[in-house]
Amino acid sequence: MSGIVCEQTFLFDARGVAKRFRHAAIFGALEALREGETMRFVNDHDPLPLLQQIGQRYRDQVRVHYVDHDAGHVVIDFSVHPAEQQRSEGGCGSSGGGCGCSGA
């Protein structure tokens, strides 16, 4: 049925992923999210460089919401929302999955 947005949250615990693979794994998980879905990200530190990369790569398509921000324990919800301008222009974000663009 078209027009229905699935609202579901998926856990991504970055603490269990080797550091050299983390950003690639996170981007892969974000790419797999559908409109309205959320990835609940858990980490042992505030991932500021990652957040900057996500902002550059996805712009307004991925929203960031801190759920918990304590020393040694950070929880962030990443949710996918289509960019209306890109949709109307037929650019990335017009499919049901993640953006996939490099932000260029």
Coordinates of N, CA and C in Angstrom, one line a residue:
M1 N 0.8 -1.2 0.0 CA 0.0 0.0 0.0 C 0.9 1.2 0.0
S2 N 0.8 2.1 -1.0 CA 1.7 3.2 -1.0 C 1.2 4.3 0.0
G3 N 2.2 5.1 0.3 CA 1.9 6.2 1.3 C 2.1 5.8 2.7
I4 N 2.3 4.5 3.0 CA 2.6 4.1 4.4 C 4.0 4.2 4.7
V5 N 4.4 4.8 5.8 CA 5.7 4.9 6.2 C 5.9 4.0 7.4
C6 N 6.9 3.1 7.3 CA 7.2 2.2 8.4 C 8.1 2.9 9.5
E7 N 7.6 2.9 10.7 CA 8.3 3.5 11.8 C 8.9 2.4 12.7
Q8 N 10.2 2.2 12.5 CA 10.8 1.1 13.3 C 12.2 1.5 13.7
T9 N 12.7 1.1 14.8 CA 14.0 1.4 15.3 C 14.9 0.2 15.3
F10 N 16.1 0.3 14.8 CA 17.1 -0.8 14.7 C 18.3 -0.4 15.5
L11 N 18.8 -1.3 16.4 CA 19.9 -1.0 17.2 C 21.2 -1.2 16.4
F12 N 22.2 -0.3 16.5 CA 23.5 -0.4 16.0 C 24.5 -0.1 17.1
D13 N 25.1 -1.1 17.7 CA 26.1 -0.9 18.8 C 27.5 -0.9 18.2
A14 N 28.0 0.3 18.1 CA 29.3 0.5 17.4 C 30.4 0.0 18.3
R15 N 30.2 -0.2 19.6 CA 31.3 -0.7 20.4 C 31.7 -2.1 20.1
G16 N 30.8 -2.9 19.4 CA 31.2 -4.2 18.9 C 31.8 -4.3 17.6
V17 N 32.0 -3.2 16.9 CA 32.6 -3.2 15.6 C 34.0 -2.7 15.6
A18 N 34.9 -3.4 15.0 CA 36.4 -2.9 15.0 C 36.4 -1.5 14.5
K19 N 37.3 -0.7 15.1 CA 37.4 0.7 14.8 C 37.6 1.0 13.3
R20 N 38.4 0.3 12.7 CA 38.7 0.6 11.3 C 37.6 0.3 10.3
F21 N 36.5 -0.4 10.8 CA 35.4 -0.7 10.0 C 34.2 0.1 10.4
R22 N 34.2 0.8 11.5 CA 33.0 1.5 12.0 C 32.3 2.4 11.1
H23 N 33.0 3.4 10.5 CA 32.3 4.3 9.6 C 31.7 3.7 8.4
A24 N 32.4 2.7 7.8 CA 31.9 2.0 6.7 C 30.6 1.2 7.1
A25 N 30.7 0.6 8.2 CA 29.5 -0.2 8.7 C 28.3 0.8 9.0
I26 N 28.6 1.9 9.6 CA 27.5 2.9 9.9 C 26.9 3.4 8.6
F27 N 27.7 3.8 7.6 CA 27.2 4.3 6.4 C 26.4 3.2 5.7
G28 N 26.8 1.9 5.7 CA 26.1 0.8 5.2 C 24.7 0.7 5.8
A29 N 24.7 0.8 7.2 CA 23.4 0.7 7.9 C 22.5 1.8 7.6
L30 N 23.0 3.0 7.4 CA 22.2 4.2 7.1 C 21.6 4.0 5.7
E31 N 22.4 3.5 4.8 CA 22.0 3.3 3.4 C 20.8 2.2 3.3
A32 N 20.8 1.3 4.3 CA 19.8 0.3 4.3 C 18.4 0.8 4.9
L33 N 18.5 1.9 5.6 CA 17.3 2.4 6.3 C 16.3 2.9 5.2
R34 N 15.0 2.7 5.5 CA 14.0 3.2 4.6 C 13.4 4.5 5.3
E35 N 12.6 5.2 4.5 CA 12.0 6.4 5.0 C 11.2 6.1 6.3
G36 N 11.4 6.9 7.3 CA 10.7 6.8 8.5 C 11.4 5.8 9.5
E37 N 12.4 5.0 9.1 CA 13.0 4.1 10.0 C 14.2 4.9 10.7
T38 N 14.5 4.3 11.9 CA 15.5 4.9 12.8 C 16.6 3.9 13.1
M39 N 17.8 4.3 13.1 CA 18.9 3.5 13.6 C 19.3 4.1 15.0
R40 N 19.2 3.3 16.0 CA 19.7 3.8 17.4 C 21.1 3.4 17.5
F41 N 22.0 4.3 17.5 CA 23.4 4.2 17.5 C 23.9 4.3 19.0
V42 N 24.7 3.3 19.4 CA 25.3 3.3 20.7 C 26.8 3.3 20.6
N43 N 27.5 4.1 21.4 CA 28.9 4.2 21.3 C 29.5 4.6 22.7
D44 N 30.8 4.5 22.8 CA 31.5 4.8 24.1 C 32.0 6.3 24.1
H45 N 31.8 7.0 23.0 CA 32.2 8.4 22.9 C 31.3 9.2 21.9
D46 N 31.4 10.5 22.0 CA 30.6 11.3 21.1 C 31.3 11.3 19.7
P47 N 30.7 10.8 18.6 CA 31.3 10.6 17.3 C 31.3 11.9 16.5
L48 N 31.9 13.0 16.9 CA 31.8 14.2 16.2 C 32.3 14.2 14.8
P49 N 33.4 13.6 14.5 CA 33.8 13.5 13.1 C 32.8 12.7 12.2
L50 N 32.3 11.6 12.8 CA 31.3 10.9 12.1 C 30.0 11.7 11.8
L51 N 29.6 12.5 12.8 CA 28.4 13.3 12.5 C 28.7 14.4 11.5
Q52 N 29.9 14.9 11.4 CA 30.2 15.8 10.4 C 30.2 15.2 9.0
Q53 N 30.7 13.9 8.9 CA 30.7 13.2 7.6 C 29.2 12.9 7.2
I54 N 28.4 12.5 8.2 CA 27.0 12.2 7.9 C 26.3 13.5 7.3
G55 N 26.6 14.6 8.0 CA 26.0 15.9 7.5 C 26.4 16.2 6.1
Q56 N 27.7 16.0 5.8 CA 28.2 16.3 4.4 C 27.6 15.3 3.4
R57 N 27.5 14.1 3.8 CA 27.1 13.0 2.8 C 25.6 13.0 2.6
Y58 N 24.8 13.2 3.6 CA 23.3 13.1 3.5 C 22.6 14.4 3.7
R59 N 23.2 15.4 4.1 CA 22.6 16.7 4.3 C 21.3 16.5 5.2
D60 N 20.2 17.0 4.8 CA 19.0 16.9 5.6 C 18.2 15.6 5.5
Q61 N 18.7 14.6 4.8 CA 18.0 13.4 4.7 C 18.2 12.5 5.9
V62 N 19.2 12.7 6.7 CA 19.4 11.9 7.9 C 19.4 12.9 9.1
R63 N 18.4 12.7 10.0 CA 18.3 13.6 11.1 C 19.0 12.9 12.3
V64 N 19.6 13.7 13.2 CA 20.3 13.3 14.3 C 19.7 13.8 15.6
H65 N 19.4 12.8 16.5 CA 18.8 13.2 17.8 C 19.5 12.4 18.9
Y66 N 20.1 13.2 19.8 CA 20.8 12.6 21.0 C 19.7 12.1 21.9
V67 N 19.8 10.8 22.3 CA 19.0 10.2 23.3 C 19.6 10.2 24.7
D68 N 20.9 9.9 24.7 CA 21.7 9.9 25.9 C 23.1 10.4 25.6
H69 N 23.7 11.2 26.4 CA 25.0 11.8 26.2 C 25.7 11.9 27.5
D70 N 26.2 10.8 28.0 CA 27.0 10.7 29.2 C 28.4 10.3 28.9
A71 N 29.3 10.6 29.8 CA 30.7 10.2 29.6 C 30.8 8.7 29.5
G72 N 31.3 8.2 28.4 CA 31.5 6.8 28.1 C 30.3 6.1 27.6
H73 N 29.2 6.8 27.4 CA 27.9 6.2 26.8 C 27.1 7.2 26.1
V74 N 27.1 7.1 24.8 CA 26.4 8.0 23.9 C 25.4 7.2 23.1
V75 N 24.1 7.7 23.0 CA 23.1 7.0 22.2 C 22.5 8.1 21.3
I76 N 22.5 7.8 20.0 CA 22.0 8.8 19.0 C 21.0 8.1 18.1
D77 N 19.9 8.7 17.9 CA 18.9 8.2 16.9 C 19.2 8.9 15.5
F78 N 19.4 8.1 14.5 CA 19.6 8.6 13.1 C 18.3 8.2 12.4
S79 N 17.5 9.1 11.9 CA 16.3 8.8 11.1 C 16.4 9.3 9.7
V80 N 15.8 8.6 8.8 CA 15.9 9.0 7.4 C 14.6 9.7 6.9
H81 N 14.8 10.8 6.3 CA 13.7 11.6 5.8 C 14.1 12.1 4.4
P82 N 13.2 12.0 3.4 CA 13.6 12.4 2.1 C 13.7 13.9 2.0
A83 N 14.7 14.3 1.2 CA 14.8 15.8 0.9 C 13.8 16.1 -0.2
E84 N 12.9 17.0 0.2 CA 11.8 17.3 -0.8 C 12.3 17.9 -2.1
Q85 N 13.3 18.8 -2.0 CA 13.9 19.4 -3.2 C 14.5 18.4 -4.1
Q86 N 15.3 17.5 -3.5 CA 15.9 16.4 -4.3 C 14.9 15.5 -4.9
R87 N 13.8 15.2 -4.2 CA 12.7 14.3 -4.7 C 12.1 15.0 -5.9
S88 N 11.8 16.3 -5.8 CA 11.1 17.0 -6.9 C 11.9 17.1 -8.1
E89 N 13.2 17.1 -7.9 CA 14.2 17.2 -9.0 C 14.6 15.8 -9.6
G90 N 14.1 14.8 -8.9 CA 14.4 13.4 -9.4 C 15.8 13.0 -9.0
G91 N 16.4 13.6 -8.0 CA 17.7 13.2 -7.6 C 17.7 12.1 -6.6
C92 N 18.7 12.0 -5.8 CA 18.8 11.0 -4.8 C 17.7 11.2 -3.8
G93 N 17.3 10.1 -3.2 CA 16.2 10.2 -2.2 C 14.9 10.0 -2.8
S94 N 14.8 9.7 -4.1 CA 13.5 9.5 -4.8 C 13.1 8.0 -4.7
S95 N 14.0 7.1 -4.2 CA 13.7 5.7 -4.1 C 13.3 5.5 -2.6
G96 N 12.9 4.3 -2.3 CA 12.4 4.0 -1.0 C 13.6 3.7 0.0
G97 N 14.8 3.5 -0.5 CA 15.9 3.2 0.4 C 16.7 4.4 0.7
G98 N 17.9 4.2 1.2 CA 18.8 5.3 1.6 C 19.2 6.2 0.4
C99 N 19.9 7.2 0.7 CA 20.3 8.2 -0.3 C 21.3 7.6 -1.3
G100 N 22.4 7.2 -0.8 CA 23.5 6.6 -1.6 C 24.3 7.6 -2.3
C101 N 24.1 8.9 -2.2 CA 24.9 9.9 -2.8 C 26.1 10.3 -1.9
S102 N 27.1 10.9 -2.5 CA 28.3 11.2 -1.8 C 28.2 12.7 -1.3
G103 N 27.1 13.3 -1.5 CA 26.9 14.7 -1.0 C 27.5 15.7 -1.9
A104 N 28.0 15.3 -3.1 CA 28.6 16.2 -4.0 C 27.6 16.9 -4.9

